[in-house]
Amino acid sequence: EHCGVPEKAVVSTQSTGGIFEHCGVPEEDFRPICSAVDKLDKESWEDVKKEMVEVKGLDPAVADKIGLLVQKKGKFDLIEELEKSDLGANKSAAAGLSDMKLLLEYCQLFGCLDHVSFDLSLARGLDYYTGTIYEAILAPDGKGENVGSVAGGGRYDELVGMFAPKGRSIPCVGVSIGIERLFSIMEKKMQHSRTSSIQVLVASGQKGLLKERMKLLNMLWENDLNAEMLYKANPKLLTQFQHAENERIPLVAIIGESELQEGKVKLRNTVTKEEKLVDRNCFVEEARSLLQGCENES
């Protein structure tokens, strides 16, 4: 949850195998073609098709048929579309579509269907997965890059049975989580989180204004705003700005000789560097309003 809400992409190995069979892929080529299709989350279809045809020797017409299917994703609507198509007549594909419909029904009952997608480009593990395979993809929040998959797994009923007495069938579902990738995302988020509860830094760029800074500071305190100033008598303005950035203090209230003469206070957004000159008698209300805007931006 700290990293964001993951979107789950799911598919059935039976659906994938049925697609390859339906499109005319030789059974011995299922695995290499599967590995090519699985690159669709990182490469364009043109590049994937080129690998299929030029590297793995697949008939271009067969590759085109695959391309019409594996670029599809959806939910119940996609399953219904595929069941009514020629693919629905394929026994393996039909079984996979039935599994997917049941899974989506379960997701709907648990209230998580909005975060699940039936994605036909998810193709891997045909030699050991026996049913549903899935991948958790961290959806971008609009402020960072799309980091992609953070977890994946599937059903492999026959794999563990290889090591069981008399080859007994043991139903299994497994998942692997990208711990390092999750930690990396958390670290980036922490870099953008505030390290201080201070809302306003009172600053000045001229000498002899310590008492004036103290007056503004007290006005903010009296109005229940968390504020501070640097307690040196004459700190440099750049040093004060740098302090606000380092401590992620969203707003700086600046006072100078000209502001004193005009009865004004300058308010500066630490992130955007935008400045606004406001009347001193209403600068607290203006500061509160700007702070609300900073919270909405974050």
PDB file of N, CA and C in Angstrom, residues 124-189:
ATOM      1  N   ARG A 124       3.951 -17.038 -20.372  1.00  0.00           N
ATOM      2  CA  ARG A 124       5.200 -17.586 -19.825  1.00  0.00           C
ATOM      3  C   ARG A 124       4.918 -18.927 -19.157  1.00  0.00           C
ATOM      4  N   GLY A 125       5.970 -19.693 -18.965  1.00  0.00           N
ATOM      5  CA  GLY A 125       5.889 -20.900 -18.148  1.00  0.00           C
ATOM      6  C   GLY A 125       4.981 -21.990 -18.665  1.00  0.00           C
ATOM      7  N   LEU A 126       4.854 -22.114 -19.991  1.00  0.00           N
ATOM      8  CA  LEU A 126       3.976 -23.158 -20.516  1.00  0.00           C
ATOM      9  C   LEU A 126       4.463 -24.550 -20.158  1.00  0.00           C
ATOM     10  N   ASP A 127       5.742 -24.684 -19.807  1.00  0.00           N
ATOM     11  CA  ASP A 127       6.278 -26.010 -19.500  1.00  0.00           C
ATOM     12  C   ASP A 127       6.102 -26.390 -18.030  1.00  0.00           C
ATOM     13  N   TYR A 128       5.623 -25.460 -17.188  1.00  0.00           N
ATOM     14  CA  TYR A 128       5.386 -25.838 -15.791  1.00  0.00           C
ATOM     15  C   TYR A 128       4.100 -25.261 -15.199  1.00  0.00           C
ATOM     16  N   TYR A 129       3.652 -24.099 -15.633  1.00  0.00           N
ATOM     17  CA  TYR A 129       2.365 -23.606 -15.148  1.00  0.00           C
ATOM     18  C   TYR A 129       1.240 -24.417 -15.775  1.00  0.00           C
ATOM     19  N   THR A 130       0.231 -24.725 -14.976  1.00  0.00           N
ATOM     20  CA  THR A 130      -0.861 -25.579 -15.460  1.00  0.00           C
ATOM     21  C   THR A 130      -2.214 -24.875 -15.483  1.00  0.00           C
ATOM     22  N   GLY A 131      -2.268 -23.643 -15.057  1.00  0.00           N
ATOM     23  CA  GLY A 131      -3.544 -22.935 -15.030  1.00  0.00           C
ATOM     24  C   GLY A 131      -3.328 -21.443 -15.092  1.00  0.00           C
ATOM     25  N   THR A 132      -3.925 -20.739 -14.162  1.00  0.00           N
ATOM     26  CA  THR A 132      -3.837 -19.279 -14.150  1.00  0.00           C
ATOM     27  C   THR A 132      -2.416 -18.808 -13.842  1.00  0.00           C
ATOM     28  N   ILE A 133      -1.974 -17.816 -14.581  1.00  0.00           N
ATOM     29  CA  ILE A 133      -0.730 -17.123 -14.245  1.00  0.00           C
ATOM     30  C   ILE A 133      -1.066 -15.644 -14.074  1.00  0.00           C
ATOM     31  N   TYR A 134      -0.298 -14.946 -13.262  1.00  0.00           N
ATOM     32  CA  TYR A 134      -0.650 -13.574 -12.958  1.00  0.00           C
ATOM     33  C   TYR A 134       0.598 -12.743 -12.714  1.00  0.00           C
ATOM     34  N   GLU A 135       0.393 -11.442 -12.822  1.00  0.00           N
ATOM     35  CA  GLU A 135       1.478 -10.492 -12.626  1.00  0.00           C
ATOM     36  C   GLU A 135       0.901  -9.243 -11.975  1.00  0.00           C
ATOM     37  N   ALA A 136       1.556  -8.730 -10.951  1.00  0.00           N
ATOM     38  CA  ALA A 136       1.137  -7.491 -10.294  1.00  0.00           C
ATOM     39  C   ALA A 136       1.976  -6.346 -10.842  1.00  0.00           C
ATOM     40  N   ILE A 137       1.314  -5.370 -11.391  1.00  0.00           N
ATOM     41  CA  ILE A 137       1.986  -4.231 -12.017  1.00  0.00           C
ATOM     42  C   ILE A 137       1.629  -2.979 -11.232  1.00  0.00           C
ATOM     43  N   LEU A 138       2.625  -2.269 -10.765  1.00  0.00           N
ATOM     44  CA  LEU A 138       2.375  -1.058  -9.996  1.00  0.00           C
ATOM     45  C   LEU A 138       1.961   0.050 -10.949  1.00  0.00           C
ATOM     46  N   ALA A 139       0.716   0.482 -10.806  1.00  0.00           N
ATOM     47  CA  ALA A 139       0.197   1.511 -11.701  1.00  0.00           C
ATOM     48  C   ALA A 139       0.845   2.853 -11.390  1.00  0.00           C
ATOM     49  N   PRO A 140       1.239   3.618 -12.422  1.00  0.00           N
ATOM     50  CA  PRO A 140       1.843   4.934 -12.167  1.00  0.00           C
ATOM     51  C   PRO A 140       0.828   5.876 -11.549  1.00  0.00           C
ATOM     52  N   ASP A 141       1.289   6.744 -10.629  1.00  0.00           N
ATOM     53  CA  ASP A 141       0.388   7.674  -9.956  1.00  0.00           C
ATOM     54  C   ASP A 141       0.398   9.055 -10.576  1.00  0.00           C
ATOM     55  N   GLY A 142       1.042   9.167 -11.727  1.00  0.00           N
ATOM     56  CA  GLY A 142       1.097  10.461 -12.393  1.00  0.00           C
ATOM     57  C   GLY A 142       2.272  11.310 -11.978  1.00  0.00           C
ATOM     58  N   LYS A 143       3.046  10.857 -10.987  1.00  0.00           N
ATOM     59  CA  LYS A 143       4.174  11.654 -10.501  1.00  0.00           C
ATOM     60  C   LYS A 143       5.498  10.956 -10.750  1.00  0.00           C
ATOM     61  N   GLY A 144       5.460   9.709 -11.178  1.00  0.00           N
ATOM     62  CA  GLY A 144       6.700   8.965 -11.359  1.00  0.00           C
ATOM     63  C   GLY A 144       6.619   8.065 -12.562  1.00  0.00           C
ATOM     64  N   GLU A 145       7.693   7.358 -12.802  1.00  0.00           N
ATOM     65  CA  GLU A 145       7.735   6.479 -13.942  1.00  0.00           C
ATOM     66  C   GLU A 145       6.947   5.203 -13.673  1.00  0.00           C
ATOM     67  N   ASN A 146       6.571   4.534 -14.757  1.00  0.00           N
ATOM     68  CA  ASN A 146       5.882   3.261 -14.641  1.00  0.00           C
ATOM     69  C   ASN A 146       6.933   2.183 -14.386  1.00  0.00           C
ATOM     70  N   VAL A 147       6.951   1.637 -13.176  1.00  0.00           N
ATOM     71  CA  VAL A 147       8.011   0.696 -12.818  1.00  0.00           C
ATOM     72  C   VAL A 147       7.709  -0.716 -13.273  1.00  0.00           C
ATOM     73  N   GLY A 148       6.464  -0.971 -13.687  1.00  0.00           N
ATOM     74  CA  GLY A 148       6.131  -2.294 -14.208  1.00  0.00           C
ATOM     75  C   GLY A 148       5.873  -3.325 -13.132  1.00  0.00           C
ATOM     76  N   SER A 149       6.245  -4.560 -13.441  1.00  0.00           N
ATOM     77  CA  SER A 149       5.899  -5.694 -12.590  1.00  0.00           C
ATOM     78  C   SER A 149       6.639  -5.669 -11.252  1.00  0.00           C
ATOM     79  N   VAL A 150       5.904  -5.945 -10.174  1.00  0.00           N
ATOM     80  CA  VAL A 150       6.511  -6.048  -8.850  1.00  0.00           C
ATOM     81  C   VAL A 150       6.259  -7.426  -8.229  1.00  0.00           C
ATOM     82  N   ALA A 151       5.463  -8.258  -8.895  1.00  0.00           N
ATOM     83  CA  ALA A 151       5.208  -9.610  -8.394  1.00  0.00           C
ATOM     84  C   ALA A 151       4.619 -10.447  -9.515  1.00  0.00           C
ATOM     85  N   GLY A 152       4.783 -11.751  -9.415  1.00  0.00           N
ATOM     86  CA  GLY A 152       4.224 -12.638 -10.428  1.00  0.00           C
ATOM     87  C   GLY A 152       4.187 -14.069  -9.931  1.00  0.00           C
ATOM     88  N   GLY A 153       3.373 -14.875 -10.578  1.00  0.00           N
ATOM     89  CA  GLY A 153       3.291 -16.274 -10.169  1.00  0.00           C
ATOM     90  C   GLY A 153       2.216 -17.001 -10.951  1.00  0.00           C
ATOM     91  N   GLY A 154       1.801 -18.134 -10.426  1.00  0.00           N
ATOM     92  CA  GLY A 154       0.788 -18.911 -11.119  1.00  0.00           C
ATOM     93  C   GLY A 154       0.535 -20.253 -10.463  1.00  0.00           C
ATOM     94  N   ARG A 155      -0.255 -21.060 -11.151  1.00  0.00           N
ATOM     95  CA  ARG A 155      -0.622 -22.391 -10.661  1.00  0.00           C
ATOM     96  C   ARG A 155       0.241 -23.432 -11.355  1.00  0.00           C
ATOM     97  N   TYR A 156       0.812 -24.349 -10.561  1.00  0.00           N
ATOM     98  CA  TYR A 156       1.683 -25.389 -11.137  1.00  0.00           C
ATOM     99  C   TYR A 156       1.418 -26.720 -10.438  1.00  0.00           C
ATOM    100  N   ASP A 157       0.270 -27.298 -10.744  1.00  0.00           N
ATOM    101  CA  ASP A 157      -0.178 -28.513 -10.063  1.00  0.00           C
ATOM    102  C   ASP A 157       0.755 -29.703 -10.238  1.00  0.00           C
ATOM    103  N   GLU A 158       1.429 -29.810 -11.362  1.00  0.00           N
ATOM    104  CA  GLU A 158       2.203 -31.020 -11.655  1.00  0.00           C
ATOM    105  C   GLU A 158       3.674 -30.912 -11.270  1.00  0.00           C
ATOM    106  N   LEU A 159       4.111 -29.725 -10.912  1.00  0.00           N
ATOM    107  CA  LEU A 159       5.542 -29.531 -10.678  1.00  0.00           C
ATOM    108  C   LEU A 159       6.008 -30.204  -9.390  1.00  0.00           C
ATOM    109  N   VAL A 160       5.334 -29.952  -8.281  1.00  0.00           N
ATOM    110  CA  VAL A 160       5.733 -30.527  -7.005  1.00  0.00           C
ATOM    111  C   VAL A 160       5.513 -32.034  -6.996  1.00  0.00           C
ATOM    112  N   GLY A 161       4.496 -32.486  -7.725  1.00  0.00           N
ATOM    113  CA  GLY A 161       4.206 -33.913  -7.793  1.00  0.00           C
ATOM    114  C   GLY A 161       5.355 -34.739  -8.344  1.00  0.00           C
ATOM    115  N   MET A 162       6.253 -34.104  -9.084  1.00  0.00           N
ATOM    116  CA  MET A 162       7.427 -34.810  -9.611  1.00  0.00           C
ATOM    117  C   MET A 162       8.296 -35.358  -8.481  1.00  0.00           C
ATOM    118  N   PHE A 163       8.235 -34.700  -7.307  1.00  0.00           N
ATOM    119  CA  PHE A 163       9.082 -35.097  -6.188  1.00  0.00           C
ATOM    120  C   PHE A 163       8.289 -35.821  -5.098  1.00  0.00           C
ATOM    121  N   ALA A 164       6.998 -36.047  -5.343  1.00  0.00           N
ATOM    122  CA  ALA A 164       6.148 -36.710  -4.356  1.00  0.00           C
ATOM    123  C   ALA A 164       6.141 -38.211  -4.591  1.00  0.00           C
ATOM    124  N   PRO A 165       5.860 -38.988  -3.548  1.00  0.00           N
ATOM    125  CA  PRO A 165       5.778 -40.449  -3.708  1.00  0.00           C
ATOM    126  C   PRO A 165       4.722 -40.827  -4.743  1.00  0.00           C
ATOM    127  N   LYS A 166       5.112 -41.718  -5.634  1.00  0.00           N
ATOM    128  CA  LYS A 166       4.217 -42.233  -6.667  1.00  0.00           C
ATOM    129  C   LYS A 166       3.667 -41.145  -7.588  1.00  0.00           C
ATOM    130  N   GLY A 167       4.373 -40.016  -7.632  1.00  0.00           N
ATOM    131  CA  GLY A 167       3.958 -38.950  -8.538  1.00  0.00           C
ATOM    132  C   GLY A 167       2.602 -38.363  -8.217  1.00  0.00           C
ATOM    133  N   ARG A 168       2.248 -38.337  -6.935  1.00  0.00           N
ATOM    134  CA  ARG A 168       0.937 -37.857  -6.525  1.00  0.00           C
ATOM    135  C   ARG A 168       0.743 -36.395  -6.945  1.00  0.00           C
ATOM    136  N   SER A 169      -0.438 -36.075  -7.450  1.00  0.00           N
ATOM    137  CA  SER A 169      -0.741 -34.719  -7.880  1.00  0.00           C
ATOM    138  C   SER A 169      -0.953 -33.831  -6.662  1.00  0.00           C
ATOM    139  N   ILE A 170      -0.206 -32.740  -6.597  1.00  0.00           N
ATOM    140  CA  ILE A 170      -0.298 -31.811  -5.463  1.00  0.00           C
ATOM    141  C   ILE A 170      -0.620 -30.418  -6.006  1.00  0.00           C
ATOM    142  N   PRO A 171      -1.850 -29.937  -5.788  1.00  0.00           N
ATOM    143  CA  PRO A 171      -2.208 -28.595  -6.283  1.00  0.00           C
ATOM    144  C   PRO A 171      -1.351 -27.523  -5.621  1.00  0.00           C
ATOM    145  N   CYS A 172      -0.809 -26.621  -6.416  1.00  0.00           N
ATOM    146  CA  CYS A 172       0.072 -25.569  -5.878  1.00  0.00           C
ATOM    147  C   CYS A 172      -0.174 -24.250  -6.604  1.00  0.00           C
ATOM    148  N   VAL A 173      -0.065 -23.182  -5.835  1.00  0.00           N
ATOM    149  CA  VAL A 173      -0.063 -21.832  -6.398  1.00  0.00           C
ATOM    150  C   VAL A 173       1.087 -21.077  -5.738  1.00  0.00           C
ATOM    151  N   GLY A 174       1.892 -20.398  -6.528  1.00  0.00           N
ATOM    152  CA  GLY A 174       3.037 -19.690  -5.970  1.00  0.00           C
ATOM    153  C   GLY A 174       3.121 -18.259  -6.470  1.00  0.00           C
ATOM    154  N   VAL A 175       3.888 -17.462  -5.751  1.00  0.00           N
ATOM    155  CA  VAL A 175       4.097 -16.070  -6.144  1.00  0.00           C
ATOM    156  C   VAL A 175       5.495 -15.643  -5.733  1.00  0.00           C
ATOM    157  N   SER A 176       6.111 -14.833  -6.536  1.00  0.00           N
ATOM    158  CA  SER A 176       7.398 -14.227  -6.177  1.00  0.00           C
ATOM    159  C   SER A 176       7.213 -12.716  -6.164  1.00  0.00           C
ATOM    160  N   ILE A 177       7.849 -12.068  -5.194  1.00  0.00           N
ATOM    161  CA  ILE A 177       7.702 -10.622  -5.029  1.00  0.00           C
ATOM    162  C   ILE A 177       9.058  -9.947  -5.222  1.00  0.00           C
ATOM    163  N   GLY A 178       9.070  -8.899  -6.005  1.00  0.00           N
ATOM    164  CA  GLY A 178      10.309  -8.159  -6.261  1.00  0.00           C
ATOM    165  C   GLY A 178      10.641  -7.221  -5.114  1.00  0.00           C
ATOM    166  N   ILE A 179      11.240  -7.771  -4.055  1.00  0.00           N
ATOM    167  CA  ILE A 179      11.515  -6.994  -2.851  1.00  0.00           C
ATOM    168  C   ILE A 179      12.407  -5.784  -3.144  1.00  0.00           C
ATOM    169  N   GLU A 180      13.474  -6.004  -3.916  1.00  0.00           N
ATOM    170  CA  GLU A 180      14.395  -4.896  -4.194  1.00  0.00           C
ATOM    171  C   GLU A 180      13.696  -3.775  -4.954  1.00  0.00           C
ATOM    172  N   ARG A 181      12.835  -4.151  -5.897  1.00  0.00           N
ATOM    173  CA  ARG A 181      12.114  -3.130  -6.661  1.00  0.00           C
ATOM    174  C   ARG A 181      11.138  -2.363  -5.767  1.00  0.00           C
ATOM    175  N   LEU A 182      10.463  -3.071  -4.867  1.00  0.00           N
ATOM    176  CA  LEU A 182       9.538  -2.412  -3.949  1.00  0.00           C
ATOM    177  C   LEU A 182      10.283  -1.466  -3.009  1.00  0.00           C
ATOM    178  N   PHE A 183      11.433  -1.922  -2.499  1.00  0.00           N
ATOM    179  CA  PHE A 183      12.224  -1.052  -1.625  1.00  0.00           C
ATOM    180  C   PHE A 183      12.685   0.196  -2.377  1.00  0.00           C
ATOM    181  N   SER A 184      13.061   0.005  -3.637  1.00  0.00           N
ATOM    182  CA  SER A 184      13.509   1.135  -4.447  1.00  0.00           C
ATOM    183  C   SER A 184      12.389   2.157  -4.618  1.00  0.00           C
ATOM    184  N   ILE A 185      11.156   1.663  -4.844  1.00  0.00           N
ATOM    185  CA  ILE A 185      10.004   2.555  -4.986  1.00  0.00           C
ATOM    186  C   ILE A 185       9.733   3.281  -3.675  1.00  0.00           C
ATOM    187  N   MET A 186       9.810   2.555  -2.563  1.00  0.00           N
ATOM    188  CA  MET A 186       9.566   3.161  -1.254  1.00  0.00           C
ATOM    189  C   MET A 186      10.591   4.244  -0.952  1.00  0.00           C
ATOM    190  N   GLU A 187      11.853   3.987  -1.308  1.00  0.00           N
ATOM    191  CA  GLU A 187      12.897   4.981  -1.069  1.00  0.00           C
ATOM    192  C   GLU A 187      12.636   6.258  -1.867  1.00  0.00           C
ATOM    193  N   LYS A 188      12.198   6.090  -3.119  1.00  0.00           N
ATOM    194  CA  LYS A 188      11.903   7.262  -3.940  1.00  0.00           C
ATOM    195  C   LYS A 188      10.746   8.053  -3.354  1.00  0.00           C
ATOM    196  N   LYS A 189       9.727   7.347  -2.869  1.00  0.00           N
ATOM    197  CA  LYS A 189       8.582   8.031  -2.274  1.00  0.00           C
ATOM    198  C   LYS A 189       8.995   8.778  -1.007  1.00  0.00           C
TER     199      LYS A 189
END
